[in-house]
Coordinates of C-alpha atoms in Angstrom, one line a residue:
Chain A
M1 CA 9.9 -24.5 15.0
W2 CA 6.2 -25.2 15.2
Y3 CA 6.6 -25.5 19.0
Y4 CA 7.6 -21.9 19.1
F5 CA 4.9 -20.9 16.6
I6 CA 2.0 -22.3 18.6
R7 CA 3.1 -20.4 21.7
Q8 CA 2.5 -17.1 20.0
K9 CA -1.1 -16.3 20.6
R10 CA -1.5 -13.5 18.1
A11 CA -0.1 -15.5 15.2
V12 CA -2.2 -18.5 16.1
T13 CA -5.4 -16.4 16.3
A14 CA -4.7 -14.9 12.9
L15 CA -4.0 -18.3 11.4
L16 CA -7.2 -19.6 12.8
F17 CA -9.1 -16.6 11.4
L18 CA -7.9 -17.2 7.9
V19 CA -8.3 -21.0 8.1
T20 CA -11.9 -20.6 9.4
L21 CA -12.7 -18.3 6.5
V22 CA -11.3 -20.6 3.9
V23 CA -12.8 -23.8 5.5
L24 CA -16.2 -22.1 5.8
S25 CA -16.0 -21.0 2.2
I26 CA -15.1 -24.4 0.8
G27 CA -17.8 -25.9 3.1
N28 CA -20.3 -23.5 1.6
S29 CA -19.6 -24.6 -1.9
V30 CA -19.6 -28.3 -1.0
I31 CA -22.6 -28.4 1.3
H32 CA -24.8 -25.6 0.0
D33 CA -23.5 -25.9 -3.6
G34 CA -22.4 -22.2 -3.5
E35 CA -25.9 -20.9 -2.7
I36 CA -26.1 -17.6 -0.9
R37 CA -28.8 -16.4 1.4
R38 CA -30.9 -13.9 -0.5
V39 CA -33.7 -11.7 0.8
S40 CA -34.8 -9.0 -1.6
L41 CA -37.9 -7.8 0.2
L42 CA -38.6 -7.4 3.9
F43 CA -41.9 -6.6 5.8
D44 CA -41.8 -5.0 9.1
E45 CA -44.5 -5.3 11.8
N46 CA -46.7 -2.6 10.3
G47 CA -46.6 -4.4 7.0
T48 CA -44.5 -1.8 5.2
V49 CA -42.2 -3.2 2.6
S50 CA -38.6 -2.4 2.4
A51 CA -36.3 -3.5 -0.5
A52 CA -32.7 -4.4 -0.6
P53 CA -30.0 -3.2 0.1
F54 CA -30.4 -3.5 3.8
A55 CA -28.0 -1.8 6.2
P56 CA -26.2 -4.0 8.7
S57 CA -28.5 -5.1 11.5
A58 CA -29.1 -8.1 13.7
K59 CA -30.7 -10.0 10.9
F60 CA -27.9 -9.3 8.4
L61 CA -24.7 -8.9 10.4
L62 CA -23.0 -7.0 7.6
G63 CA -26.0 -5.9 5.6
T64 CA -27.0 -7.0 2.1
D65 CA -26.1 -5.9 -1.4
R66 CA -28.5 -4.4 -3.9
K67 CA -29.8 -7.7 -5.1
G68 CA -30.5 -8.8 -1.5
Y69 CA -27.6 -11.2 -1.1
D70 CA -26.3 -11.5 2.5
L71 CA -22.9 -9.8 2.5
L72 CA -21.4 -12.0 5.2
H73 CA -22.4 -15.0 3.2
L74 CA -21.0 -13.5 0.1
I75 CA -17.7 -12.8 1.8
I76 CA -17.4 -16.3 3.1
E77 CA -18.2 -17.7 -0.3
G78 CA -15.6 -15.5 -1.9
A79 CA -12.9 -16.1 0.6
K80 CA -11.5 -19.2 -0.9
W81 CA -11.0 -17.4 -4.3
T82 CA -9.4 -14.3 -3.0
I83 CA -7.2 -15.8 -0.3
G84 CA -6.4 -18.8 -2.4
A85 CA -5.5 -16.7 -5.4
G86 CA -3.4 -14.4 -3.2
L87 CA -1.5 -17.3 -1.6
L88 CA -1.0 -19.1 -4.9
I89 CA 0.2 -16.1 -6.8
T90 CA 2.6 -15.1 -4.0
F91 CA 4.0 -18.6 -3.6
M92 CA 4.5 -19.0 -7.4
R93 CA 6.1 -15.6 -7.7
I94 CA 8.7 -16.4 -5.0
L95 CA 9.3 -20.0 -6.1
I96 CA 10.0 -18.9 -9.7
G97 CA 11.9 -15.9 -8.5
L98 CA 14.0 -18.0 -6.2
L99 CA 14.8 -20.6 -8.9
L100 CA 15.8 -18.0 -11.4
G101 CA 17.7 -16.1 -8.7
I102 CA 19.8 -19.2 -8.0
I103 CA 20.8 -19.2 -11.7
L104 CA 21.2 -15.5 -11.8
A105 CA 23.5 -15.4 -8.9
K106 CA 26.0 -17.4 -10.9
F107 CA 26.0 -15.0 -13.7
K108 CA 29.0 -12.7 -14.4
K109 CA 28.8 -9.1 -13.4
T110 CA 28.1 -7.6 -16.8
L111 CA 25.4 -10.1 -17.6
F112 CA 23.9 -9.5 -14.2
Q113 CA 23.8 -5.8 -14.7
S114 CA 22.3 -6.0 -18.1
F115 CA 19.6 -8.2 -16.7
E116 CA 19.0 -5.5 -14.1
S117 CA 18.7 -2.7 -16.6
F118 CA 16.5 -4.6 -19.1
F119 CA 14.0 -5.2 -16.4
D120 CA 14.6 -1.9 -14.6
S121 CA 11.2 -0.5 -15.8
F122 CA 9.4 -3.2 -13.8
S123 CA 10.6 -1.7 -10.6
V124 CA 9.2 1.7 -11.4
I125 CA 6.0 1.2 -13.3
P126 CA 3.0 0.2 -11.3
M127 CA 1.9 -3.4 -11.6
T128 CA -1.8 -2.3 -11.7
M129 CA -1.2 -0.4 -14.8
I130 CA 0.5 -3.2 -16.7
S131 CA -1.8 -5.9 -15.5
Y132 CA -4.9 -3.9 -16.2
F133 CA -3.6 -3.1 -19.7
V134 CA -3.1 -6.8 -20.5
L135 CA -6.0 -8.3 -18.6
Q136 CA -8.8 -6.0 -19.5
H137 CA -9.7 -7.5 -22.8
A138 CA -9.1 -11.1 -21.8
L139 CA -11.3 -11.1 -18.8
T140 CA -14.3 -8.9 -19.5
F141 CA -17.1 -10.3 -21.7
G142 CA -20.6 -9.4 -22.4
N143 CA -23.6 -11.2 -20.9
G144 CA -24.7 -13.9 -23.2
T145 CA -21.5 -14.3 -25.2
T146 CA -19.6 -17.4 -24.8
P147 CA -16.3 -16.6 -23.1
E148 CA -13.2 -18.7 -22.8
P149 CA -13.5 -21.5 -20.3
F150 CA -13.3 -20.5 -16.7
F151 CA -10.0 -22.3 -15.9
L152 CA -8.2 -20.9 -18.9
R153 CA -9.3 -17.4 -17.8
V154 CA -8.2 -17.9 -14.2
G155 CA -4.9 -19.5 -15.4
F156 CA -4.2 -16.6 -17.7
Q157 CA -4.8 -14.1 -14.9
L158 CA -2.7 -16.0 -12.5
M159 CA 0.1 -16.2 -15.1
I160 CA 0.0 -12.5 -15.8
L161 CA 0.0 -11.5 -12.1
I162 CA 2.9 -14.0 -11.5
I163 CA 5.1 -13.2 -14.5
F164 CA 5.2 -9.4 -14.2
A165 CA 6.5 -9.6 -10.7
V166 CA 9.1 -12.3 -11.2
P167 CA 11.9 -10.1 -12.7
T168 CA 12.0 -7.8 -9.6
I169 CA 12.0 -10.7 -7.2
T170 CA 14.6 -12.6 -9.2
Y171 CA 16.8 -9.6 -9.3
Y172 CA 16.4 -9.0 -5.6
L173 CA 17.0 -12.6 -4.5
G174 CA 19.9 -13.0 -7.0
N175 CA 21.5 -9.9 -5.7
E176 CA 21.0 -11.0 -2.1
M177 CA 22.5 -14.4 -2.9
K178 CA 25.4 -12.9 -4.8
L179 CA 26.3 -10.9 -1.7
L180 CA 26.1 -14.0 0.5
L181 CA 28.3 -15.9 -2.0
N182 CA 31.0 -13.3 -1.6
E183 CA 31.0 -13.7 2.2
E184 CA 34.1 -15.2 3.7
F185 CA 32.5 -18.3 5.2
V186 CA 31.0 -19.3 1.8
R187 CA 34.3 -18.8 0.1
S188 CA 36.1 -21.0 2.6
A189 CA 33.4 -23.6 2.1
K190 CA 34.0 -23.4 -1.6
I191 CA 37.8 -23.8 -1.2
L192 CA 37.1 -26.9 1.0
G193 CA 35.3 -28.4 -2.0
G194 CA 31.7 -27.5 -1.6
R195 CA 29.7 -27.4 -4.8
Y196 CA 27.0 -24.9 -5.6
P197 CA 24.1 -27.0 -4.5
H198 CA 25.9 -27.7 -1.2
L199 CA 26.7 -24.1 -0.7
L200 CA 23.1 -23.2 -1.3
R201 CA 21.7 -25.7 1.1
K202 CA 24.1 -25.4 3.9
H203 CA 25.3 -21.8 3.8
I204 CA 23.0 -19.6 1.8
A205 CA 19.6 -21.1 2.9
P206 CA 19.9 -20.3 6.6
H207 CA 20.5 -16.6 5.7
L208 CA 18.0 -16.5 3.0
N209 CA 15.0 -18.1 4.9
P210 CA 14.2 -15.0 7.1
I211 CA 14.5 -12.8 4.0
L212 CA 12.1 -15.2 2.2
I213 CA 9.6 -14.9 5.0
I214 CA 9.6 -11.2 4.9
L215 CA 9.4 -11.2 1.1
F216 CA 6.4 -13.5 1.2
L217 CA 4.6 -11.1 3.5
Q218 CA 5.4 -8.1 1.3
Q219 CA 4.4 -9.9 -1.9
F220 CA 1.2 -11.2 -0.3
I221 CA 0.1 -7.7 0.6
Q222 CA 1.1 -6.5 -2.8
V223 CA -0.9 -9.1 -4.6
L224 CA -4.0 -8.3 -2.5
V225 CA -3.6 -4.6 -3.2
I226 CA -3.3 -5.4 -6.9
L227 CA -6.4 -7.5 -6.7
I228 CA -8.2 -4.6 -5.0
H229 CA -7.1 -2.2 -7.6
L230 CA -8.1 -4.4 -10.4
G231 CA -11.4 -4.9 -8.7
V232 CA -12.0 -1.2 -8.5
L233 CA -11.1 -1.0 -12.2
Q234 CA -13.7 -3.7 -12.8
V235 CA -11.4 -6.5 -13.8
F236 CA -12.5 -9.2 -11.4
F237 CA -10.7 -12.4 -10.5
G238 CA -12.0 -15.1 -12.8
G239 CA -13.7 -12.7 -15.2
T240 CA -16.1 -9.8 -15.4
I241 CA -19.6 -10.1 -17.0
V242 CA -20.7 -6.9 -18.6
F243 CA -24.5 -6.6 -18.8
Y244 CA -26.2 -4.5 -21.3
G245 CA -26.2 -1.0 -19.9
G246 CA -22.8 -1.1 -18.4
E247 CA -23.6 -3.1 -15.2
V248 CA -21.0 -5.6 -14.2
D249 CA -20.9 -8.8 -12.2
S250 CA -18.2 -11.1 -11.0
V251 CA -18.2 -14.7 -12.1
T252 CA -16.9 -16.0 -8.8
H253 CA -18.1 -14.2 -5.8
E254 CA -14.6 -13.1 -4.8
W255 CA -14.2 -10.0 -2.7
T256 CA -13.0 -7.6 -5.3
G257 CA -16.2 -8.0 -7.3
L258 CA -18.2 -6.5 -4.6
L259 CA -15.9 -3.6 -4.5
G260 CA -15.9 -2.9 -8.2
M261 CA -19.7 -3.3 -8.5
Y262 CA -20.6 -1.0 -5.6
Y263 CA -17.8 1.5 -5.1
A264 CA -19.6 4.0 -7.4
S265 CA -22.6 4.0 -5.0
F266 CA -20.7 4.0 -1.8
M267 CA -22.0 7.4 -0.8
S268 CA -25.5 6.0 -0.6
H269 CA -24.7 2.5 0.7
P270 CA -21.3 2.8 2.2
W271 CA -21.3 -0.6 3.9
I272 CA -21.3 -2.6 0.6
P273 CA -17.8 -1.7 -0.6
L274 CA -16.5 -1.2 3.0
V275 CA -17.2 -4.8 4.0
P276 CA -14.9 -6.4 1.4
I277 CA -12.2 -3.8 2.1
L278 CA -12.5 -4.4 5.8
F279 CA -12.0 -8.1 5.1
F280 CA -9.0 -7.4 2.9
T281 CA -7.5 -5.3 5.7
L282 CA -8.2 -8.1 8.2
T283 CA -6.5 -10.6 5.9
I284 CA -3.5 -8.4 5.5
I285 CA -3.2 -7.8 9.2
A286 CA -3.7 -11.5 10.0
S287 CA -0.9 -12.4 7.5
T288 CA 1.4 -9.8 9.1
F289 CA 0.8 -11.5 12.5
I290 CA 1.4 -15.0 11.1
L291 CA 4.6 -14.1 9.3
T292 CA 6.1 -12.1 12.2
G293 CA 5.2 -15.1 14.3
L294 CA 6.9 -17.4 11.8
E295 CA 10.0 -15.3 11.7
K296 CA 10.3 -15.2 15.5
A297 CA 9.7 -19.0 15.7
Y298 CA 12.4 -19.5 13.0
L299 CA 14.9 -17.5 14.9
L300 CA 14.1 -19.1 18.2
S301 CA 14.3 -22.6 16.8
K302 CA 17.7 -21.7 15.4
Q303 CA 18.8 -20.5 18.7
K304 CA 17.5 -23.6 20.4
S305 CA 19.4 -26.0 18.1
F306 CA 22.5 -23.9 18.7
K307 CA 22.0 -24.1 22.5
Q308 CA 21.4 -27.9 22.4
E309 CA 24.8 -28.5 21.1
I310 CA 26.5 -27.1 24.2
K311 CA 24.6 -28.6 27.1
P312 CA 25.5 -27.1 30.4
L313 CA 26.4 -29.7 33.0
K314 CA 23.6 -30.4 35.4
E315 CA 25.6 -31.5 38.4
I316 CA 29.2 -30.9 39.1
P317 CA 30.9 -34.2 39.4
S318 CA 32.2 -34.7 42.9
G319 CA 35.5 -36.3 43.8
P320 CA 38.9 -35.5 42.5
S321 CA 38.8 -33.5 39.4
F322 CA 41.5 -35.3 37.7
S323 CA 42.4 -38.9 37.8
F324 CA 45.2 -40.7 36.0
V325 CA 43.9 -42.8 33.1
K326 CA 46.8 -45.1 33.3
E327 CA 49.4 -44.9 35.8
N328 CA 52.7 -45.1 34.0
K329 CA 55.5 -46.5 35.9
P330 CA 58.4 -44.2 35.5
K331 CA 60.7 -45.8 33.0
K332 CA 64.2 -46.3 34.0
L333 CA 66.4 -44.4 31.9
T334 CA 68.9 -46.6 30.3
P335 CA 72.2 -44.9 30.0
L336 CA 73.3 -44.6 26.5
Chain B
M1 CA 43.9 10.4 -17.4
N2 CA 42.6 7.6 -15.3
K3 CA 39.7 9.7 -14.1
V4 CA 38.8 10.5 -17.7
I5 CA 38.8 6.9 -18.6
S6 CA 36.7 5.9 -15.7
G7 CA 34.3 8.8 -16.4
F8 CA 34.0 7.7 -20.0
K9 CA 33.4 4.1 -18.9
H10 CA 30.8 5.2 -16.5
S11 CA 28.9 7.2 -19.1
L12 CA 29.2 4.3 -21.5
F13 CA 27.6 2.0 -18.9
T14 CA 24.9 4.5 -18.3
C15 CA 24.1 4.6 -22.0
I16 CA 24.0 0.8 -22.2
H17 CA 21.8 0.7 -19.2
L18 CA 19.4 3.3 -20.7
F19 CA 19.3 1.5 -24.0
L20 CA 18.5 -1.9 -22.4
S21 CA 15.8 -0.4 -20.2
L22 CA 14.3 1.3 -23.3
V23 CA 14.2 -2.0 -25.1
G24 CA 12.7 -3.5 -22.0
I25 CA 9.9 -0.9 -21.9
I26 CA 9.1 -1.3 -25.6
A27 CA 9.1 -5.1 -25.1
L28 CA 6.7 -4.6 -22.2
G29 CA 4.5 -2.2 -24.1
A30 CA 4.1 -4.7 -26.9
T31 CA 3.0 -7.5 -24.7
P32 CA -0.7 -7.2 -25.5
A33 CA 0.1 -8.3 -29.0
L34 CA 1.5 -11.4 -27.6
F35 CA -1.9 -12.6 -26.3
N36 CA -4.5 -13.0 -29.0
G37 CA -7.5 -13.5 -26.7
L38 CA -5.9 -16.1 -24.5
S39 CA -3.6 -17.8 -27.0
L40 CA 0.0 -16.9 -27.6
S41 CA 1.2 -15.6 -31.0
I42 CA 4.9 -14.9 -31.0
T43 CA 5.2 -13.7 -34.6
Q44 CA 2.5 -11.1 -34.0
Y45 CA 4.5 -9.9 -31.0
F46 CA 7.6 -9.3 -33.0
L47 CA 5.6 -7.5 -35.7
A48 CA 4.1 -5.3 -33.0
F49 CA 7.5 -4.7 -31.5
G50 CA 8.9 -3.6 -34.9
N51 CA 5.9 -1.3 -35.6
L52 CA 6.2 0.2 -32.2
V53 CA 9.9 1.1 -32.6
A54 CA 9.2 2.6 -36.0
S55 CA 6.4 4.7 -34.8
L56 CA 8.3 5.8 -31.7
L57 CA 11.1 7.1 -33.9
E58 CA 8.6 9.6 -35.4
P59 CA 6.7 11.0 -32.4
S60 CA 4.7 13.4 -34.5
T61 CA 2.9 10.6 -36.2
L62 CA 1.6 9.1 -33.0
T63 CA -2.1 9.4 -32.4
Y64 CA -4.8 8.4 -30.1
S65 CA -8.3 7.6 -31.0
Y66 CA -11.6 7.8 -29.3
Y67 CA -14.7 6.5 -31.0
K68 CA -13.0 6.8 -34.4
V69 CA -11.9 10.4 -33.8
V70 CA -8.2 10.5 -34.3
R71 CA -6.1 13.1 -32.6
P72 CA -2.3 13.6 -32.4
L73 CA -1.0 12.2 -29.2
F74 CA 1.7 14.7 -28.4
P75 CA 0.6 17.9 -26.9
E76 CA -2.4 16.2 -25.1
I77 CA -0.5 13.5 -23.3
L78 CA 2.0 16.1 -22.0
I79 CA -0.8 18.2 -20.5
R80 CA -2.1 15.1 -18.7
Y81 CA 1.4 14.2 -17.7
K82 CA 1.9 17.6 -16.1
E83 CA -1.2 17.1 -14.0
S84 CA 0.0 13.7 -12.7
I85 CA 3.4 15.1 -11.9
T86 CA 2.0 18.0 -10.0
I87 CA 0.0 15.7 -7.8
F88 CA 2.9 13.2 -7.4
A89 CA 5.6 15.8 -6.6
S90 CA 3.5 17.9 -4.2
S91 CA 2.4 14.8 -2.2
F92 CA 6.0 13.5 -2.2
I93 CA 7.2 16.8 -0.8
V94 CA 4.4 17.1 1.7
S95 CA 4.8 13.6 2.9
L96 CA 8.6 14.0 3.3
I97 CA 8.2 17.1 5.3
L98 CA 5.6 15.6 7.5
A99 CA 7.6 12.4 8.0
V100 CA 10.7 14.3 9.0
L101 CA 8.7 16.3 11.5
I102 CA 7.1 13.2 12.9
V103 CA 10.5 11.5 13.2
Y104 CA 12.0 14.5 14.9
C105 CA 9.2 14.5 17.4
L106 CA 9.7 10.8 18.0
T107 CA 13.4 11.2 18.7
C108 CA 12.6 13.5 21.5
L109 CA 10.2 11.0 23.1
N110 CA 10.7 8.0 25.4
P111 CA 11.9 5.0 23.4
R112 CA 9.1 2.9 24.9
I113 CA 6.5 5.2 23.2
V114 CA 8.6 5.0 20.0
N115 CA 8.3 1.3 20.1
K116 CA 4.5 1.5 20.4
V117 CA 4.4 3.9 17.5
K118 CA 6.5 1.5 15.4
Q119 CA 4.0 -1.3 16.1
S120 CA 1.1 0.8 15.2
L121 CA 2.8 1.9 12.0
V122 CA 2.9 -1.7 10.9
Y123 CA -0.9 -1.9 11.2
L124 CA -1.4 1.5 9.6
E125 CA 0.7 0.3 6.6
A126 CA -1.6 -2.7 6.2
L127 CA -4.6 -0.4 5.5
P128 CA -5.3 -0.5 1.8
D129 CA -5.2 2.9 0.2
I130 CA -8.8 2.5 -1.0
L131 CA -10.0 2.3 2.5
I132 CA -8.3 5.6 3.3
I133 CA -9.7 7.2 0.2
M134 CA -13.2 6.0 1.0
I135 CA -13.1 7.1 4.6
L136 CA -11.8 10.5 3.6
Q137 CA -14.5 11.0 1.0
L138 CA -17.2 9.8 3.3
S139 CA -16.1 12.0 6.1
I140 CA -15.9 15.1 3.9
V141 CA -19.4 14.4 2.6
W142 CA -20.6 13.8 6.1
L143 CA -19.1 17.0 7.2
F144 CA -20.7 18.8 4.3
K145 CA -24.1 17.3 5.0
N146 CA -24.0 18.2 8.7
T147 CA -22.3 21.6 8.7
G148 CA -22.6 22.8 5.1
I149 CA -18.9 23.4 4.8
L150 CA -17.3 21.8 1.7
V151 CA -13.7 21.6 2.8
V152 CA -12.3 20.4 -0.5
E153 CA -13.8 19.4 -3.8
V154 CA -14.7 15.7 -3.7
A155 CA -14.7 14.7 -7.3
A156 CA -14.0 16.3 -10.7
A157 CA -16.5 16.6 -13.4
G158 CA -15.6 17.2 -17.1
D159 CA -12.5 19.2 -17.5
Q160 CA -12.4 20.5 -14.0
K161 CA -9.2 20.0 -12.2
I162 CA -9.2 18.6 -8.7
R163 CA -6.0 18.6 -6.8
A164 CA -6.4 19.0 -3.1
L165 CA -8.1 15.8 -2.2
P166 CA -5.9 13.5 -4.4
I167 CA -2.8 15.1 -2.9
I168 CA -4.1 14.5 0.6
C169 CA -5.1 10.9 -0.2
L170 CA -1.8 10.1 -1.8
S171 CA 0.1 11.8 1.1
I172 CA -1.5 9.7 3.9
P173 CA -0.2 6.3 3.0
T174 CA 3.1 7.8 1.7
T175 CA 3.6 9.7 5.0
I176 CA 3.2 6.4 6.9
M177 CA 5.6 4.7 4.6
F178 CA 8.2 7.5 4.8
T179 CA 7.9 7.8 8.5
K180 CA 8.6 4.1 8.9
I181 CA 11.7 4.1 6.7
L182 CA 13.1 7.4 8.1
L183 CA 12.5 6.2 11.7
F184 CA 14.4 3.0 10.9
L185 CA 17.3 4.9 9.3
T186 CA 17.4 7.5 12.0
E187 CA 17.6 4.9 14.8
E188 CA 20.5 3.3 13.0
E189 CA 22.2 6.7 12.6
Y190 CA 21.8 7.5 16.3
E191 CA 23.9 4.5 17.2
K192 CA 26.9 5.9 15.4
P193 CA 29.7 7.4 17.4
Y194 CA 29.7 10.8 15.7
V195 CA 26.2 11.5 17.2
S196 CA 27.5 10.8 20.7
L197 CA 30.4 13.0 20.0
A198 CA 28.2 15.8 18.8
S199 CA 25.9 15.6 21.8
G200 CA 28.9 15.2 24.1
K201 CA 30.2 18.5 22.8
G202 CA 27.1 20.1 24.1
L203 CA 25.2 20.6 20.8
S204 CA 21.5 20.8 21.3
H205 CA 19.2 18.0 20.3
F206 CA 17.8 20.0 17.4
T207 CA 21.2 20.9 16.0
V208 CA 22.4 17.3 16.2
F209 CA 19.3 16.1 14.4
Y210 CA 19.1 18.8 11.8
K211 CA 22.8 19.4 11.0
H212 CA 24.2 15.9 11.4
V213 CA 21.7 13.1 11.5
L214 CA 19.1 14.3 9.0
R215 CA 21.5 14.9 6.2
N216 CA 23.0 11.4 6.3
V217 CA 19.5 9.9 6.7
L218 CA 18.1 11.8 3.8
L219 CA 21.0 10.8 1.6
R220 CA 20.4 7.2 2.2
F221 CA 16.6 7.7 2.0
F222 CA 16.9 9.2 -1.5
F223 CA 19.3 6.5 -2.5
F224 CA 16.8 3.7 -1.7
T225 CA 13.7 5.5 -2.7
K226 CA 12.9 3.4 -5.8
T227 CA 10.4 1.1 -4.0
N228 CA 8.7 4.2 -2.5
I229 CA 8.2 5.7 -5.9
W230 CA 6.8 2.5 -7.2
L231 CA 4.3 2.3 -4.4
M232 CA 3.3 5.9 -4.8
L233 CA 2.8 5.5 -8.5
S234 CA 0.5 2.5 -8.0
N235 CA -1.5 4.4 -5.4
L236 CA -1.6 7.4 -7.8
Y237 CA -3.1 5.2 -10.5
I238 CA -6.0 4.3 -8.4
I239 CA -6.4 7.7 -6.9
E240 CA -6.7 9.3 -10.3
Y241 CA -9.3 6.8 -11.2
F242 CA -11.2 7.5 -8.0
F243 CA -11.3 11.2 -8.3
N244 CA -11.7 11.3 -12.1
S245 CA -8.8 13.6 -12.3
I246 CA -7.2 14.0 -15.8
G247 CA -3.8 12.5 -15.2
I248 CA -1.7 10.4 -17.5
F249 CA -2.8 7.1 -15.9
I250 CA -6.4 7.8 -16.7
F251 CA -5.4 8.9 -20.2
V252 CA -3.8 5.5 -20.8
K253 CA -6.7 3.7 -19.3
D254 CA -9.3 5.5 -21.4
Y255 CA -7.4 5.4 -24.7
N256 CA -5.5 2.2 -24.5
S257 CA -3.5 1.4 -27.5
I258 CA 0.0 -0.1 -27.5
E259 CA 1.5 3.3 -28.6
T260 CA -0.2 5.3 -25.9
F261 CA 0.8 2.8 -23.2
T262 CA 4.4 2.7 -24.3
V263 CA 4.8 6.5 -24.5
A264 CA 3.3 6.8 -21.1
L265 CA 5.7 4.2 -19.7
L266 CA 8.6 6.1 -21.2
L267 CA 7.3 9.3 -19.8
I268 CA 7.1 7.8 -16.4
Y269 CA 10.3 5.9 -16.5
L270 CA 12.7 8.5 -18.0
P271 CA 12.6 11.1 -15.3
I272 CA 13.1 8.5 -12.6
F273 CA 16.0 7.1 -14.5
I274 CA 17.6 10.5 -14.9
Y275 CA 17.0 11.3 -11.3
F276 CA 18.8 8.2 -10.1
Q277 CA 21.7 8.7 -12.5
L278 CA 22.2 12.3 -11.5
F279 CA 21.9 11.4 -7.9
R280 CA 24.5 8.7 -8.2
L281 CA 26.8 11.1 -10.2
F282 CA 26.7 13.9 -7.6
T283 CA 26.7 11.9 -4.5
S284 CA 29.0 9.0 -5.3
H285 CA 31.8 10.4 -3.2
L286 CA 29.4 10.8 -0.3
L287 CA 27.7 7.5 -0.6
K288 CA 30.9 5.5 -0.1
E289 CA 30.9 6.7 3.4
V290 CA 27.2 6.4 4.1
V291 CA 26.2 3.1 2.5

C-alpha cells in the first residue's frame, strides 16, 4: 500500500508540507523554548520610526501582529497545537464511534431506531453552538486569576469536541455495518460458522476501510472548521485569557487565537487574520490530497493482491500438451 | 384494514421518535449543569434536567436576563427566530436554484470539462466559510473606497437589520455544496435507461433534464438533505456573529442560560423534524422506486 502511496506526487507533497510544519513547530519549542521573533519598532533609512503591525514584506514574510510578533513564526509555533488537536480529535471520534458502532450493529431494529431518534438532534444542531455553549465558561478566564491546570483544560476541550460528534458517527458506522451484515456473502460466512469478530475482520473491514478513510477526511475538515469558529467566538484551544478591558489572548499560540484576536480589526490589518485562515485552508487541502492518495493506494493494493493470486504464465510450455501420468495397461476383462 | 393498522403503527413510531428526540434535546440542553467548572456532578445534572422539563411545560414563565433585567422569553425569541429563518430559507432557495442552473449548464458541456469542474469543486469546498466572508467584506469595502458605491450594507449596528450580505455569504458555500451533490446525483441518473429512451424518442436535452432527470434528482436530494442543513446552520451561526445580525443564534450566544439554549434547540429542531416526516409521508410511494 505504501508503495502506491509514495508514487502519488501530490499526496506526498501534501504530507511533507504538514510534517514539515509540525516538525518545525516542535523543533521551535525544543530548541528556542517557544520563543517567537518580535520586533515592535522599526527604523527606516531616514530614521523615521514605524511601529507594529508591519505588513508582509521581505523582512517579515507574512507580516507581524500588533505586538510585533512575526506571524510566520507564530504560525509555525502554533502548528503543532492546531494540527495535533485536529488529528487527535478526529482519530478519537472515529475510534470511539467505530467501537460503539460495532456494538450498535448487533442491536435489534427497535433499539437501533430508538438510539437514532434519541440522538437525532445531534445531526441537525450545529456543533459550534453546542460546544461554544459548554466550553465558554470553562476555557475563558481573567488575567491574573488562577485557572484550572492547562492539561485539564485541554483534556476537557478535547473531550467535549469528541463526545458531541460520537453519536452521529456511531449511528452512521453502525448503519453501514448493519447493511453489510445483511449482505449475502456475510450471511453465508455466518452459516459456515464465522463468529462476529471473524465476520468483522474478514468480511466487514475490507468494505469499511474506504468508508473510514473518507470519514476521517470529512471529520478532520469538520474539526478544523469548528476550531476556526470557536476561535472567532474567542474560545481558543487551550484557554482564553481575558485582559481587563476586554482584550483577549490565547494561552498556546495556536492558529485560532490569531483569528479571534484580530478578526475585528481585519479591515485595517487584513493580513493578520488572513494568514491563519490561509494556513487552515492549506491544511485542509493538504489533508484532502493525502486522503485521496491513501484511498487510491488502498484500492490499488487490493487490486494488486488480487492479481498476484492468478499469475499469468510467462512462457508457454513447449512439447506435447498432455502426457500420461501413468500408463495403464489395459486390463484384461475377465469374463464373469 | 391492513392499511389503517400500518398507518396507525407509523404514526405511533413517529410519536415515539419525536418523544425520544425531545428527551435527547433536553438532555443535551442540560449538559452545562453536568460540568461544574471542569468537574462532573451527576446529581446536579438530573436536578437541572427536572427543572428544565418543569419550566418548558409552562412556556409563559420562561425568561431571559441581561444584566439583571429580566424579560419574558417568548415573543422576543420568536422575532429573532424569524430573522434567522428568513436568511436561512432565502439562501437555501437561492443556492438550490443556482446549483440547478450550474448543473444544467454542465450537462450540456464536454465531460472532460465537467471532470475539471468536479476537481475544482473539491478545492472550493475546502475553503473555510470565514475566508469567503472576509474576502467578500474586504472587496465590498475596497469597492466602496475606490468608487464610492456601497453595494450592500457591510455590518449591522443596533437594531438595524442586515440581510443581503449574510444571504450572499451563506449562499456561496451552500451553492458549492449543492452543486457537488446535484452533479453526482445527476450523473448517476443519466446512466439509467429511461434517459436514453427519452432522448432516443427525440426529446430535447432541456426537456429530458427538466421533465425527467431533475424531478428524480431533486426527490433524492431532498431525502438526503439533512447533512446540508446541518452544515448550513453551522455556517449561519458564524455568519450571524460576523454581521452582528439579530438572529436566534446570537440571541442564544448573548443570553446564554440553559432555558434559552434548550428553547432555541427545540425551535431549530422541530421544523426540520416535521419537514422530514411530511416528506416521508407524501413521497414514500415514490421513494421506493428512487432510493
